[in-house]
Tab-separated table of C-alpha atoms and ligand atoms in Angstrom:
chain	number	residue	atom	x	y	z
A	1	MET	CA	-36.328	-13.712	-33.387
A	2	CYS	CA	-38.670	-13.684	-30.669
A	3	ILE	CA	-40.380	-10.900	-32.012
A	4	ILE	CA	-40.454	-11.964	-35.303
A	5	LYS	CA	-42.642	-14.981	-34.030
A	6	LYS	CA	-44.840	-13.833	-31.714
A	7	LEU	CA	-45.476	-11.243	-34.938
A	8	THR	CA	-46.260	-14.288	-37.323
A	9	TYR	CA	-48.881	-15.285	-34.637
A	10	LEU	CA	-50.946	-12.098	-33.499
A	11	GLY	CA	-51.028	-10.185	-36.296
A	12	ILE	CA	-49.142	-6.789	-37.580
A	13	GLY	CA	-51.815	-5.025	-35.491
A	14	MET	CA	-49.652	-5.689	-32.389
A	15	PHE	CA	-46.817	-4.447	-33.330
A	16	ILE	CA	-46.206	-1.846	-31.054
A	17	SER	CA	-47.097	-3.026	-27.775
A	18	LEU	CA	-44.948	-5.893	-28.477
A	19	SER	CA	-41.997	-5.137	-29.319
A	20	ALA	CA	-41.534	-2.469	-27.135
A	21	VAL	CA	-42.912	-6.031	-24.270
A	22	THR	CA	-40.420	-8.089	-26.291
A	23	ALA	CA	-37.259	-5.829	-26.160
A	24	GLN	CA	-37.985	-4.009	-22.768
A	25	VAL	CA	-37.423	-6.840	-20.179
A	26	PRO	CA	-37.285	-5.338	-17.112
A	27	ASP	CA	-33.697	-4.822	-15.393
A	28	ILE	CA	-33.035	-6.144	-11.696
A	29	THR	CA	-34.949	-3.975	-8.925
A	30	PRO	CA	-32.793	-1.518	-8.161
A	31	ASN	CA	-31.341	-0.937	-4.304
A	32	LYS	CA	-32.985	1.564	-2.239
A	33	VAL	CA	-29.574	3.559	-2.388
A	34	ILE	CA	-28.198	4.110	-5.909
A	35	PRO	CA	-25.841	6.667	-7.821
A	36	THR	CA	-27.372	9.403	-10.013
A	37	PRO	CA	-26.076	9.097	-13.726
A	38	GLN	CA	-23.537	11.818	-12.908
A	39	GLN	CA	-22.203	10.055	-9.912
A	40	VAL	CA	-21.652	7.078	-11.864
A	41	ALA	CA	-20.224	8.515	-14.966
A	42	TRP	CA	-17.363	10.759	-12.080
A	43	GLN	CA	-16.639	7.040	-10.985
A	44	GLN	CA	-15.925	5.057	-14.616
A	45	MET	CA	-13.409	8.378	-14.912
A	46	GLU	CA	-11.145	6.417	-12.200
A	47	LEU	CA	-8.200	8.130	-12.370
A	48	ILE	CA	-8.241	11.856	-11.879
A	49	GLY	CA	-5.701	14.744	-11.061
A	50	PHE	CA	-5.202	17.921	-8.430
A	51	VAL	CA	-3.109	20.247	-9.129
A	52	HIS	CA	-1.811	22.462	-5.519
A	53	PHE	CA	-0.387	25.526	-6.906
A	54	THR	CA	-0.252	29.044	-4.830
A	55	VAL	CA	1.972	31.341	-3.254
A	56	ASN	CA	3.184	27.904	-0.877
A	57	THR	CA	5.100	27.016	-4.206
A	58	PHE	CA	7.052	30.385	-3.935
A	59	THR	CA	7.115	30.363	0.040
A	60	ASP	CA	8.201	26.459	0.464
A	61	LYS	CA	5.458	26.222	2.810
A	62	GLU	CA	2.405	23.992	2.775
A	63	TRP	CA	0.066	26.234	4.804
A	64	GLY	CA	0.400	29.595	3.870
A	65	GLU	CA	-0.523	32.359	6.993
A	66	GLY	CA	-2.793	34.759	4.532
A	67	SER	CA	0.050	37.164	4.758
A	68	GLU	CA	1.946	36.480	1.740
A	69	LYS	CA	2.461	39.384	-0.268
A	70	GLU	CA	0.760	39.331	-3.775
A	71	SER	CA	4.228	40.312	-5.243
A	72	VAL	CA	6.166	36.192	-4.568
A	73	PHE	CA	3.577	34.483	-6.943
A	74	ASN	CA	5.473	34.886	-10.559
A	75	PRO	CA	5.574	31.696	-12.103
A	76	THR	CA	7.457	32.736	-15.225
A	77	LYS	CA	7.211	30.240	-17.285
A	78	LEU	CA	3.673	29.335	-16.560
A	79	ASP	CA	1.953	26.938	-18.977
A	80	ALA	CA	-1.416	25.295	-17.729
A	81	SER	CA	-1.579	22.996	-20.996
A	82	GLN	CA	1.800	21.270	-20.182
A	83	TRP	CA	-0.175	20.362	-16.747
A	84	VAL	CA	-2.910	19.049	-18.561
A	85	ARG	CA	-0.700	17.226	-21.600
A	86	VAL	CA	0.845	15.490	-18.494
A	87	ALA	CA	-2.281	14.475	-16.697
A	88	LYS	CA	-3.722	13.035	-20.026
A	89	GLU	CA	-0.938	11.074	-20.678
A	90	ALA	CA	-0.913	9.733	-17.257
A	91	GLY	CA	-4.412	8.857	-17.861
A	92	MET	CA	-6.482	11.001	-15.679
A	93	LYS	CA	-9.565	12.375	-17.077
A	94	GLU	CA	-10.129	15.547	-14.984
A	95	LEU	CA	-7.938	18.131	-13.238
A	96	ILE	CA	-8.580	20.064	-9.798
A	97	LEU	CA	-6.813	23.295	-9.474
A	98	THR	CA	-6.507	24.972	-6.320
A	99	ALA	CA	-8.243	28.249	-7.360
A	100	LYS	CA	-7.354	29.493	-3.169
A	101	HIS	CA	-5.815	27.333	-0.332
A	102	HIS	CA	-5.598	27.971	2.831
A	103	ASP	CA	-4.009	31.476	2.875
A	104	GLY	CA	-6.791	32.941	0.862
A	105	PHE	CA	-4.675	33.860	-1.828
A	106	CYS	CA	-7.128	33.468	-5.689
A	107	LEU	CA	-5.632	32.443	-8.428
A	108	TRP	CA	-8.220	34.307	-10.550
A	109	PRO	CA	-8.719	38.166	-9.937
A	110	SER	CA	-11.616	37.990	-7.727
A	111	LYS	CA	-13.623	41.223	-7.709
A	112	TYR	CA	-13.892	40.673	-3.669
A	113	THR	CA	-10.354	40.691	-2.663
A	114	GLU	CA	-7.111	42.493	-3.365
A	115	HIS	CA	-5.402	39.199	-2.497
A	116	SER	CA	-5.393	37.830	-6.003
A	117	VAL	CA	-2.862	37.419	-8.973
A	118	LYS	CA	-4.302	40.732	-10.086
A	119	ASN	CA	-1.748	42.224	-7.745
A	120	SER	CA	1.272	40.303	-8.174
A	121	PRO	CA	3.688	40.195	-11.121
A	122	TRP	CA	2.734	37.267	-12.839
A	123	ARG	CA	1.476	38.576	-16.618
A	124	ASN	CA	1.902	41.943	-15.297
A	125	GLY	CA	-0.918	41.667	-12.957
A	126	LYS	CA	-3.430	40.683	-15.879
A	127	GLY	CA	-3.592	37.281	-15.213
A	128	ASP	CA	-5.555	34.533	-14.812
A	129	VAL	CA	-4.572	30.519	-13.538
A	130	VAL	CA	-7.801	29.741	-13.612
A	131	LYS	CA	-8.631	30.660	-17.313
A	132	GLU	CA	-5.687	29.067	-18.683
A	133	PHE	CA	-6.669	25.792	-16.528
A	134	THR	CA	-9.929	25.665	-17.607
A	135	ASP	CA	-9.397	26.567	-21.408
A	136	ALA	CA	-6.219	23.934	-21.570
A	137	CYS	CA	-8.509	21.751	-19.666
A	138	ARG	CA	-11.645	22.114	-22.797
A	139	LYS	CA	-8.429	22.167	-25.331
A	140	TYR	CA	-7.275	18.787	-24.166
A	141	GLY	CA	-10.426	17.169	-23.675
A	142	ILE	CA	-10.405	16.744	-19.768
A	143	LYS	CA	-12.531	17.725	-17.033
A	144	PRO	CA	-11.669	20.902	-15.065
A	145	GLY	CA	-12.376	21.169	-11.012
A	146	LEU	CA	-11.750	23.463	-9.005
A	147	TYR	CA	-11.058	23.497	-5.020
A	148	LEU	CA	-12.133	26.699	-3.219
A	149	SER	CA	-10.534	26.496	0.548
A	150	PRO	CA	-13.510	27.194	3.335
A	151	TRP	CA	-10.788	28.151	5.403
A	152	ASP	CA	-9.515	31.852	4.740
A	153	ARG	CA	-6.536	32.583	6.536
A	154	ASN	CA	-6.363	36.109	4.988
A	155	SER	CA	-10.113	37.256	5.232
A	156	ALA	CA	-10.412	39.118	8.017
A	157	ASP	CA	-14.106	38.517	8.381
A	158	TYR	CA	-13.331	34.799	8.950
A	159	GLY	CA	-14.991	33.405	11.553
A	160	ARG	CA	-17.821	35.911	11.059
A	161	PRO	CA	-20.845	35.850	8.925
A	162	ALA	CA	-19.955	37.678	6.319
A	163	TYR	CA	-16.955	35.701	5.184
A	164	LEU	CA	-20.219	33.296	3.971
A	165	THR	CA	-21.230	35.952	1.556
A	166	TYR	CA	-17.693	36.527	0.410
A	167	TYR	CA	-16.799	32.304	-0.027
A	168	ARG	CA	-20.229	32.380	-1.824
A	169	ASN	CA	-19.542	35.319	-4.007
A	170	GLN	CA	-16.373	33.652	-5.014
A	171	LEU	CA	-18.224	30.494	-5.748
A	172	THR	CA	-20.490	32.329	-7.857
A	173	GLU	CA	-16.895	33.283	-9.656
A	174	LEU	CA	-15.904	30.042	-10.290
A	175	LEU	CA	-18.899	28.346	-11.492
A	176	THR	CA	-20.409	31.729	-13.651
A	177	HIS	CA	-17.092	32.524	-15.650
A	178	TYR	CA	-15.013	29.435	-16.705
A	179	GLY	CA	-17.852	27.332	-18.446
A	180	LYS	CA	-19.121	23.820	-17.087
A	181	ILE	CA	-16.892	22.717	-13.563
A	182	TYR	CA	-17.171	18.942	-12.969
A	183	GLU	CA	-16.180	18.840	-9.091
A	184	ILE	CA	-15.612	21.190	-6.598
A	185	TRP	CA	-13.829	20.238	-3.803
A	186	PHE	CA	-14.720	21.302	0.347
A	187	ASP	CA	-11.587	20.711	2.516
A	188	GLY	CA	-12.772	20.053	5.660
A	189	ALA	CA	-9.190	21.396	7.117
A	190	ASN	CA	-8.958	24.283	9.697
A	191	GLY	CA	-6.318	24.987	12.012
A	192	GLY	CA	-7.215	28.270	14.001
A	193	THR	CA	-4.528	30.569	13.754
A	194	GLY	CA	-4.022	32.845	10.541
A	195	TYR	CA	-2.922	36.769	9.620
A	196	TYR	CA	-6.756	37.459	9.287
A	197	GLY	CA	-6.832	40.764	7.764
A	198	GLY	CA	-3.710	41.624	10.179
A	199	ALA	CA	-5.495	40.549	13.496
A	200	ASN	CA	-2.968	37.666	13.790
A	201	GLU	CA	-5.118	35.755	16.035
A	202	LYS	CA	-6.589	32.080	16.683
A	203	ARG	CA	-10.347	31.957	15.261
A	204	GLU	CA	-12.069	28.663	16.442
A	205	ILE	CA	-15.334	27.709	14.414
A	206	ASP	CA	-17.960	25.786	14.758
A	207	ARG	CA	-17.890	22.686	11.849
A	208	ARG	CA	-21.069	21.865	12.353
A	209	THR	CA	-22.821	25.362	12.043
A	210	TYR	CA	-20.203	28.161	10.565
A	211	TYR	CA	-20.417	27.315	6.876
A	212	ASP	CA	-24.720	26.529	6.853
A	213	TRP	CA	-23.407	23.714	4.489
A	214	ALA	CA	-26.926	23.282	2.750
A	215	THR	CA	-26.922	26.542	1.274
A	216	THR	CA	-23.789	26.512	-0.095
A	217	TRP	CA	-24.507	23.347	-1.932
A	218	ALA	CA	-28.119	24.533	-2.997
A	219	LEU	CA	-25.876	27.039	-4.596
A	220	VAL	CA	-23.647	25.321	-6.810
A	221	ARG	CA	-26.122	22.502	-7.956
A	222	ARG	CA	-28.147	25.881	-9.417
A	223	LEU	CA	-25.072	27.109	-10.791
A	224	GLN	CA	-23.510	24.012	-11.938
A	225	PRO	CA	-26.339	21.081	-11.568
A	226	ASP	CA	-23.486	18.412	-12.738
A	227	ALA	CA	-20.725	19.152	-10.604
A	228	MET	CA	-19.748	16.427	-8.189
A	229	MET	CA	-18.922	18.182	-4.747
A	230	PHE	CA	-16.454	16.817	-2.604
A	231	SER	CA	-16.230	16.824	0.963
A	232	ASP	CA	-16.004	14.552	3.924
A	233	ALA	CA	-19.588	14.077	3.734
A	234	GLY	CA	-20.249	14.328	-0.012
A	235	PRO	CA	-23.285	15.518	-0.706
A	236	ASP	CA	-21.804	13.622	-4.244
A	237	VAL	CA	-18.151	12.318	-3.050
A	238	ARG	CA	-16.525	11.651	0.132
A	239	TRP	CA	-13.030	12.164	1.378
A	240	ILE	CA	-11.955	8.707	2.033
A	241	GLY	CA	-10.794	8.929	5.497
A	242	ASN	CA	-6.575	8.992	4.731
A	243	GLU	CA	-4.736	11.232	2.830
A	244	SER	CA	-2.377	7.925	1.336
A	245	GLY	CA	-4.539	7.153	-1.545
A	246	PHE	CA	-6.406	4.085	-0.436
A	247	ALA	CA	-9.284	3.068	0.441
A	248	GLY	CA	-10.038	0.014	2.674
A	249	GLU	CA	-10.679	-3.708	1.648
A	250	THR	CA	-14.328	-3.643	1.999
A	251	CYS	CA	-15.385	-0.013	0.901
A	252	TRP	CA	-19.370	0.558	0.160
A	253	SER	CA	-19.910	3.825	-1.882
A	254	THR	CA	-22.904	3.962	0.216
A	255	ILE	CA	-22.628	6.060	4.096
A	256	ASN	CA	-25.427	7.475	6.324
A	257	ALA	CA	-24.061	11.343	5.784
A	258	ASP	CA	-26.875	12.811	8.307
A	259	SER	CA	-24.115	13.370	11.157
A	260	ILE	CA	-21.440	14.137	8.984
A	261	MET	CA	-20.085	17.535	8.729
A	262	PRO	CA	-17.253	18.799	6.441
A	263	GLY	CA	-13.931	18.882	8.632
A	264	GLN	CA	-15.753	16.523	11.258
A	265	ALA	CA	-15.707	12.468	10.333
A	266	ASP	CA	-15.031	9.436	11.445
A	267	ALA	CA	-12.409	8.320	8.956
A	268	ALA	CA	-12.776	4.657	10.054
A	269	TYR	CA	-15.866	4.694	8.618
A	270	LEU	CA	-15.326	6.659	5.746
A	271	ASN	CA	-12.110	4.406	4.714
A	272	THR	CA	-15.079	1.379	4.401
A	273	GLY	CA	-18.461	2.785	3.957
A	274	ASP	CA	-21.319	1.802	5.379
A	275	PRO	CA	-23.785	-1.139	3.679
A	276	ASN	CA	-26.782	0.316	5.341
A	277	GLY	CA	-25.734	3.793	4.569
A	278	ASN	CA	-28.672	5.861	3.326
A	279	ARG	CA	-26.901	8.217	0.387
A	280	TRP	CA	-25.033	7.182	-2.346
A	281	ILE	CA	-21.369	8.822	-1.650
A	282	THR	CA	-18.404	7.335	-3.248
A	283	GLY	CA	-14.316	7.501	-1.840
A	284	GLU	CA	-11.925	9.567	-3.549
A	285	CYS	CA	-8.833	8.811	-2.801
A	286	ASP	CA	-6.633	12.066	-2.586
A	287	VAL	CA	-2.592	11.450	-2.489
A	288	SER	CA	-0.035	13.301	-3.743
A	289	ILE	CA	2.808	12.437	-5.871
A	290	ARG	CA	5.217	14.370	-3.422
A	291	PRO	CA	5.397	14.081	0.064
A	292	GLY	CA	3.432	17.484	0.966
A	293	TRP	CA	0.817	18.827	-1.722
A	294	PHE	CA	2.911	21.944	-2.744
A	295	TYR	CA	6.160	21.551	-4.624
A	296	HIS	CA	9.593	21.679	-2.920
A	297	ALA	CA	12.602	21.733	-4.810
A	298	SER	CA	13.852	19.556	-1.371
A	299	GLU	CA	11.446	16.617	-2.300
A	300	ASP	CA	12.983	16.416	-5.792
A	301	ALA	CA	14.086	12.787	-4.752
A	302	LYS	CA	11.350	12.031	-2.828
A	303	VAL	CA	8.632	11.784	-5.853
A	304	LYS	CA	6.235	8.317	-5.526
A	305	THR	CA	7.539	5.560	-7.743
A	306	PRO	CA	5.796	4.503	-11.046
A	307	LYS	CA	5.531	1.178	-9.141
A	308	GLN	CA	4.073	3.118	-5.646
A	309	LEU	CA	1.691	5.234	-7.549
A	310	VAL	CA	0.441	1.157	-9.155
A	311	ASP	CA	0.058	-0.054	-5.784
A	312	LEU	CA	-1.885	2.778	-5.256
A	313	TYR	CA	-3.865	2.591	-7.839
A	314	TYR	CA	-4.754	-1.173	-6.747
A	315	LYS	CA	-5.896	0.169	-3.333
A	316	SER	CA	-8.038	3.123	-4.887
A	317	VAL	CA	-9.641	2.019	-7.856
A	318	GLY	CA	-9.119	-1.513	-6.824
A	319	ARG	CA	-11.260	-1.206	-3.870
A	320	ASN	CA	-14.511	0.608	-5.672
A	321	SER	CA	-12.774	4.409	-5.404
A	322	LEU	CA	-11.630	6.966	-7.192
A	323	LEU	CA	-7.521	7.991	-7.814
A	324	LEU	CA	-7.136	11.905	-7.259
A	325	LEU	CA	-3.031	12.063	-7.660
A	326	ASN	CA	-1.595	15.223	-6.688
A	327	ILE	CA	0.952	16.696	-8.790
A	328	PRO	CA	1.858	19.778	-8.160
A	329	PRO	CA	3.548	22.515	-10.580
A	330	GLU	CA	6.909	24.076	-9.582
A	331	ARG	CA	8.103	27.967	-9.129
A	332	GLU	CA	8.371	28.419	-13.296
A	333	GLY	CA	4.817	27.269	-13.755
A	334	LEU	CA	5.460	23.529	-14.728
A	335	ILE	CA	5.265	19.949	-13.779
A	336	ALA	CA	8.680	19.074	-13.057
A	337	GLU	CA	10.767	16.154	-14.763
A	338	PRO	CA	11.290	13.821	-11.703
A	339	ASP	CA	6.797	14.079	-11.678
A	340	ILE	CA	6.723	13.151	-15.140
A	341	ARG	CA	9.045	10.491	-15.920
A	342	SER	CA	7.259	8.578	-12.449
A	343	LEU	CA	3.951	8.796	-14.356
A	344	LYS	CA	4.332	7.833	-17.968
A	345	GLU	CA	6.167	4.738	-16.240
A	346	PHE	CA	3.098	4.254	-14.202
A	347	ARG	CA	0.903	4.679	-17.189
A	348	SER	CA	2.992	2.141	-19.264
A	349	ILE	CA	2.765	-0.289	-16.462
A	350	LEU	CA	-0.743	-0.227	-16.106
A	351	ASP	CA	-1.052	-0.220	-20.150
A	352	GLU	CA	0.995	-3.293	-19.975
A	353	THR	CA	-0.917	-5.213	-17.950
A	354	PHE	CA	-4.107	-4.323	-18.838
A	355	LYS	CA	-3.886	-4.585	-22.576
A	356	THR	CA	-5.086	-8.148	-22.958
A	357	ASP	CA	-7.989	-9.800	-20.984
A	358	LEU	CA	-7.178	-12.979	-20.751
A	359	ALA	CA	-10.854	-14.228	-20.355
A	360	LYS	CA	-12.254	-11.937	-23.142
A	361	GLY	CA	-14.784	-14.127	-25.378
A	362	ALA	CA	-14.583	-17.445	-22.533
A	363	PRO	CA	-17.245	-19.499	-22.898
A	364	VAL	CA	-19.137	-18.937	-19.710
A	365	LYS	CA	-21.608	-20.488	-17.851
A	366	ALA	CA	-23.700	-19.932	-14.488
A	367	SER	CA	-25.599	-21.384	-11.742
A	368	ASN	CA	-28.672	-19.572	-12.735
A	369	VAL	CA	-29.688	-17.213	-15.605
A	370	ARG	CA	-32.539	-14.660	-14.235
A	371	LEU	CA	-35.547	-15.385	-16.466
A	372	ASN	CA	-33.428	-17.667	-18.662
A	373	ASN	CA	-33.476	-14.399	-21.064
A	374	LYS	CA	-30.791	-13.199	-22.981
A	375	LYS	CA	-30.385	-10.640	-21.552
A	376	PHE	CA	-29.030	-11.000	-18.240
A	377	ALA	CA	-26.195	-14.355	-20.067
A	378	PRO	CA	-23.674	-14.958	-18.208
A	379	GLY	CA	-21.305	-13.937	-21.578
A	380	ASN	CA	-22.269	-10.366	-20.595
A	381	ILE	CA	-19.571	-10.451	-18.312
A	382	ILE	CA	-16.614	-11.262	-20.863
A	383	ASP	CA	-18.094	-9.067	-23.857
A	384	ASN	CA	-16.743	-5.652	-24.433
A	385	ASP	CA	-19.875	-4.081	-23.625
A	386	LYS	CA	-19.479	-2.747	-19.551
A	387	THR	CA	-23.545	-1.368	-19.517
A	388	ASN	CA	-24.919	-4.740	-19.744
A	389	TYR	CA	-24.538	-7.619	-17.076
A	390	TRP	CA	-25.416	-11.202	-15.879
A	391	ALA	CA	-28.201	-11.546	-13.617
A	392	ALA	CA	-29.934	-13.493	-11.668
A	393	ASP	CA	-33.443	-14.562	-10.450
A	394	ASP	CA	-35.207	-12.533	-7.532
A	395	SER	CA	-35.296	-15.609	-5.083
A	396	VAL	CA	-30.985	-15.982	-5.506
A	397	LYS	CA	-28.564	-14.631	-2.926
A	398	SER	CA	-25.641	-16.848	-4.263
A	399	ALA	CA	-24.471	-18.114	-7.171
A	400	TRP	CA	-21.483	-18.476	-9.159
A	401	LEU	CA	-20.765	-18.556	-12.768
A	402	GLU	CA	-17.385	-19.970	-14.684
A	403	VAL	CA	-15.444	-19.505	-17.133
A	404	THR	CA	-13.888	-21.780	-19.281
A	405	LEU	CA	-10.146	-20.477	-20.803
A	406	PRO	CA	-7.584	-21.936	-23.440
A	407	ALA	CA	-5.083	-24.659	-22.000
A	408	GLY	CA	-2.005	-22.876	-20.392
A	409	THR	CA	-3.770	-19.959	-19.371
A	410	THR	CA	-1.752	-17.666	-16.390
A	411	PHE	CA	-2.988	-14.714	-15.016
A	412	ASP	CA	-2.348	-13.189	-11.876
A	413	ARG	CA	-4.618	-10.110	-11.742
A	414	ILE	CA	-8.307	-10.625	-11.576
A	415	MET	CA	-10.949	-7.251	-11.906
A	416	LEU	CA	-14.941	-7.578	-10.997
A	417	GLN	CA	-17.161	-4.827	-11.519
A	418	GLU	CA	-21.153	-4.798	-10.590
A	419	PRO	CA	-23.423	-2.959	-12.299
A	420	ILE	CA	-23.794	-0.436	-9.999
A	421	ARG	CA	-26.481	1.930	-11.602
A	422	PHE	CA	-28.398	-0.502	-9.394
A	423	GLY	CA	-27.173	-0.083	-6.558
A	424	GLN	CA	-24.228	-2.104	-4.722
A	425	ARG	CA	-25.047	-5.606	-3.689
A	426	ILE	CA	-22.466	-8.204	-3.305
A	427	GLU	CA	-21.257	-8.702	0.563
A	428	GLU	CA	-18.965	-11.565	0.040
A	429	PHE	CA	-17.525	-13.193	-2.750
A	430	GLU	CA	-14.542	-15.799	-3.927
A	431	VAL	CA	-12.779	-16.824	-6.967
A	432	GLN	CA	-11.355	-20.283	-7.230
A	433	ALA	CA	-9.826	-22.198	-10.376
A	434	LEU	CA	-9.167	-26.026	-11.334
A	435	LEU	CA	-5.938	-27.198	-9.661
A	436	ASP	CA	-5.124	-30.766	-10.170
A	437	ASN	CA	-8.718	-31.605	-10.821
A	438	GLN	CA	-10.294	-29.498	-7.737
A	439	PHE	CA	-11.178	-26.076	-7.702
A	440	LYS	CA	-9.163	-23.999	-4.945
A	441	THR	CA	-9.562	-20.859	-3.557
A	442	ILE	CA	-7.334	-18.357	-5.448
A	443	ALA	CA	-9.161	-15.095	-4.424
A	444	ALA	CA	-11.567	-13.990	-1.739
A	445	GLY	CA	-12.914	-10.274	-0.180
A	446	THR	CA	-16.343	-8.781	0.539
A	447	THR	CA	-17.181	-5.623	-1.404
A	448	ILE	CA	-16.809	-4.768	-5.359
A	449	GLY	CA	-18.921	-2.272	-6.463
A	450	TYR	CA	-18.054	-0.271	-9.346
A	451	LYS	CA	-14.827	-2.240	-9.673
A	452	ARG	CA	-12.936	-4.812	-7.645
A	453	LEU	CA	-8.808	-5.265	-8.535
A	454	LEU	CA	-7.362	-8.308	-6.579
A	455	ARG	CA	-3.398	-9.563	-6.975
A	456	ILE	CA	-2.397	-13.191	-6.891
A	457	ALA	CA	0.124	-15.319	-7.414
A	458	PRO	CA	0.619	-16.500	-10.993
A	459	VAL	CA	-2.490	-19.281	-11.603
A	460	THR	CA	-2.544	-21.696	-14.728
A	461	THR	CA	-5.388	-22.789	-15.094
A	462	THR	CA	-8.458	-23.439	-17.865
A	463	ARG	CA	-11.630	-23.127	-15.474
A	464	VAL	CA	-12.366	-19.913	-13.510
A	465	LYS	CA	-15.393	-20.190	-10.880
A	466	ILE	CA	-16.592	-16.975	-9.457
A	467	ILE	CA	-18.690	-17.111	-6.362
A	468	LEU	CA	-20.898	-14.640	-4.900
A	469	LYS	CA	-21.496	-16.176	-2.287
A	470	LYS	CA	-23.890	-13.219	-0.042
A	471	SER	CA	-25.066	-10.103	-1.375
A	472	ASN	CA	-28.170	-7.957	-0.143
A	473	ASN	CA	-30.391	-8.251	-3.554
A	474	THR	CA	-30.746	-9.998	-6.650
A	475	PRO	CA	-26.286	-10.785	-7.445
A	476	ALA	CA	-25.485	-9.095	-10.465
A	477	LEU	CA	-22.244	-8.262	-12.309
A	478	SER	CA	-20.953	-6.158	-14.859
A	479	ALA	CA	-17.826	-7.570	-16.184
A	480	PHE	CA	-15.301	-10.064	-15.404
A	481	GLY	CA	-11.249	-10.129	-16.566
A	482	LEU	CA	-8.405	-11.901	-16.129
A	483	PHE	CA	-4.764	-10.474	-16.526
A	484	LYS	CA	-0.717	-11.031	-16.346
A	485	ALA	CA	0.765	-8.544	-14.468
A	486	SER	CA	3.374	-6.493	-16.032
A	487	SER	CA	7.372	-7.709	-14.840
A	488	ARG	CA	7.533	-3.720	-14.159
A	489	GLU	CA	4.881	-4.020	-11.517
B	501	LIG	C1	-5.694	18.651	3.115
B	501	LIG	C2	-4.842	20.453	2.759
B	501	LIG	O1	-4.824	20.931	4.815
B	501	LIG	C3	-3.949	20.035	2.682
B	501	LIG	O2	-3.003	21.166	1.894
B	501	LIG	C4	-4.420	20.288	0.939
B	501	LIG	O3	-5.062	20.485	-0.070
B	501	LIG	C5	-5.124	18.368	1.482
B	501	LIG	C6	-5.879	18.131	-0.478
B	501	LIG	O4	-6.420	18.497	1.894
B	501	LIG	O5	-6.932	18.812	3.939
């Protein structure tokens, strides 16, 4: 409408410049620190999986010594498609395989070592787990990622400069032979002792200087520019500071990464992030569905329950992070039944809870609408489009939005989302509901980020108010939702 009116007034000659001006109302000013488009796409996956599998699966260990015989690796029924199907049904969008864990055994026939599948009885030494895994991922539309342990308890060169050449050669194999890889996991663990080609000794390294991470990261960027790199320090994705699967209730996607090195980080700092951080490095919450990272038959009865997994989902995805859930195959090379059962129920609970958004399509008004322009309409937070958003004028640092619900609406889960491509802004918020003719606080929090989920006691109301009390830049929201939790949660 607006374009047509002006066209009539100014004449056809102005068409090109005017339509561009009218259609392109500028977005809000981005924060100084913002994510790359790859980081935004990565976070939108929300739930991804880990596959810990190696000689440890057969020796019943968590950390192999590096002296394991290749002959122990023999998963007679290995079917990577089964892993991928299980992951996909659970709602995972990416799977990360331990191509090499600390024991140094390679799941692919690396030409740089004899310590690999090529000397195992599996597929008569002709097999390649990384190939079967990446092929299966592609077949089922799951993004493949790989873990390559920097600590290698098998390599005679570990601790010396020659090992870095070996490590980077292996990384190059992984990043050039198996198509597009979406995430590379750089683990910070190092326990010192190992087999090290028969030396059987303790090798200390200087975590700050030994690995020369800048060179390795540049190699990854060159070979796979879109791959997200995980470590304690990023550069793209950070460890969340624990292996229990939860982010801080306050969780910033920004940190100061300059002084952090993989394997040398302040866990509490990583858990909450830093509002003044100079780098965008979102947290990833890694946790295993079992007590251990590798499969142990003795832990079959200790698989996390669906309820525990749902709880972790709220504490990771619901706190501006990503949930990386480990599902380790058993000795035959398949994900075990107890894990599958738990994952299925976990998915079904989440689907039931989030199936109906009770705020969808409800009328919304706001204390302020940027430039009074439709582009920033309050209704953008409850429509089906997660890319559009409501925003306030630049002068505004706190604002409210009010959603009117049909009579008798009862909910106990609240979802808030920021348009993070412009940075993370909200520092403090509150949600109120009209109860007995008075607005009362039903939830409150600090950060929102990509997604914040809040669990509250059931509330029945016709009006809900979101109060954005404090933000570091013009407040903006991309989505808001209200849900009634499944009774199985
Ligand atoms: C840790 C490792 O030591 C564990 O074995 C596991 O791989 C976990 C994901 O990271 O640092």
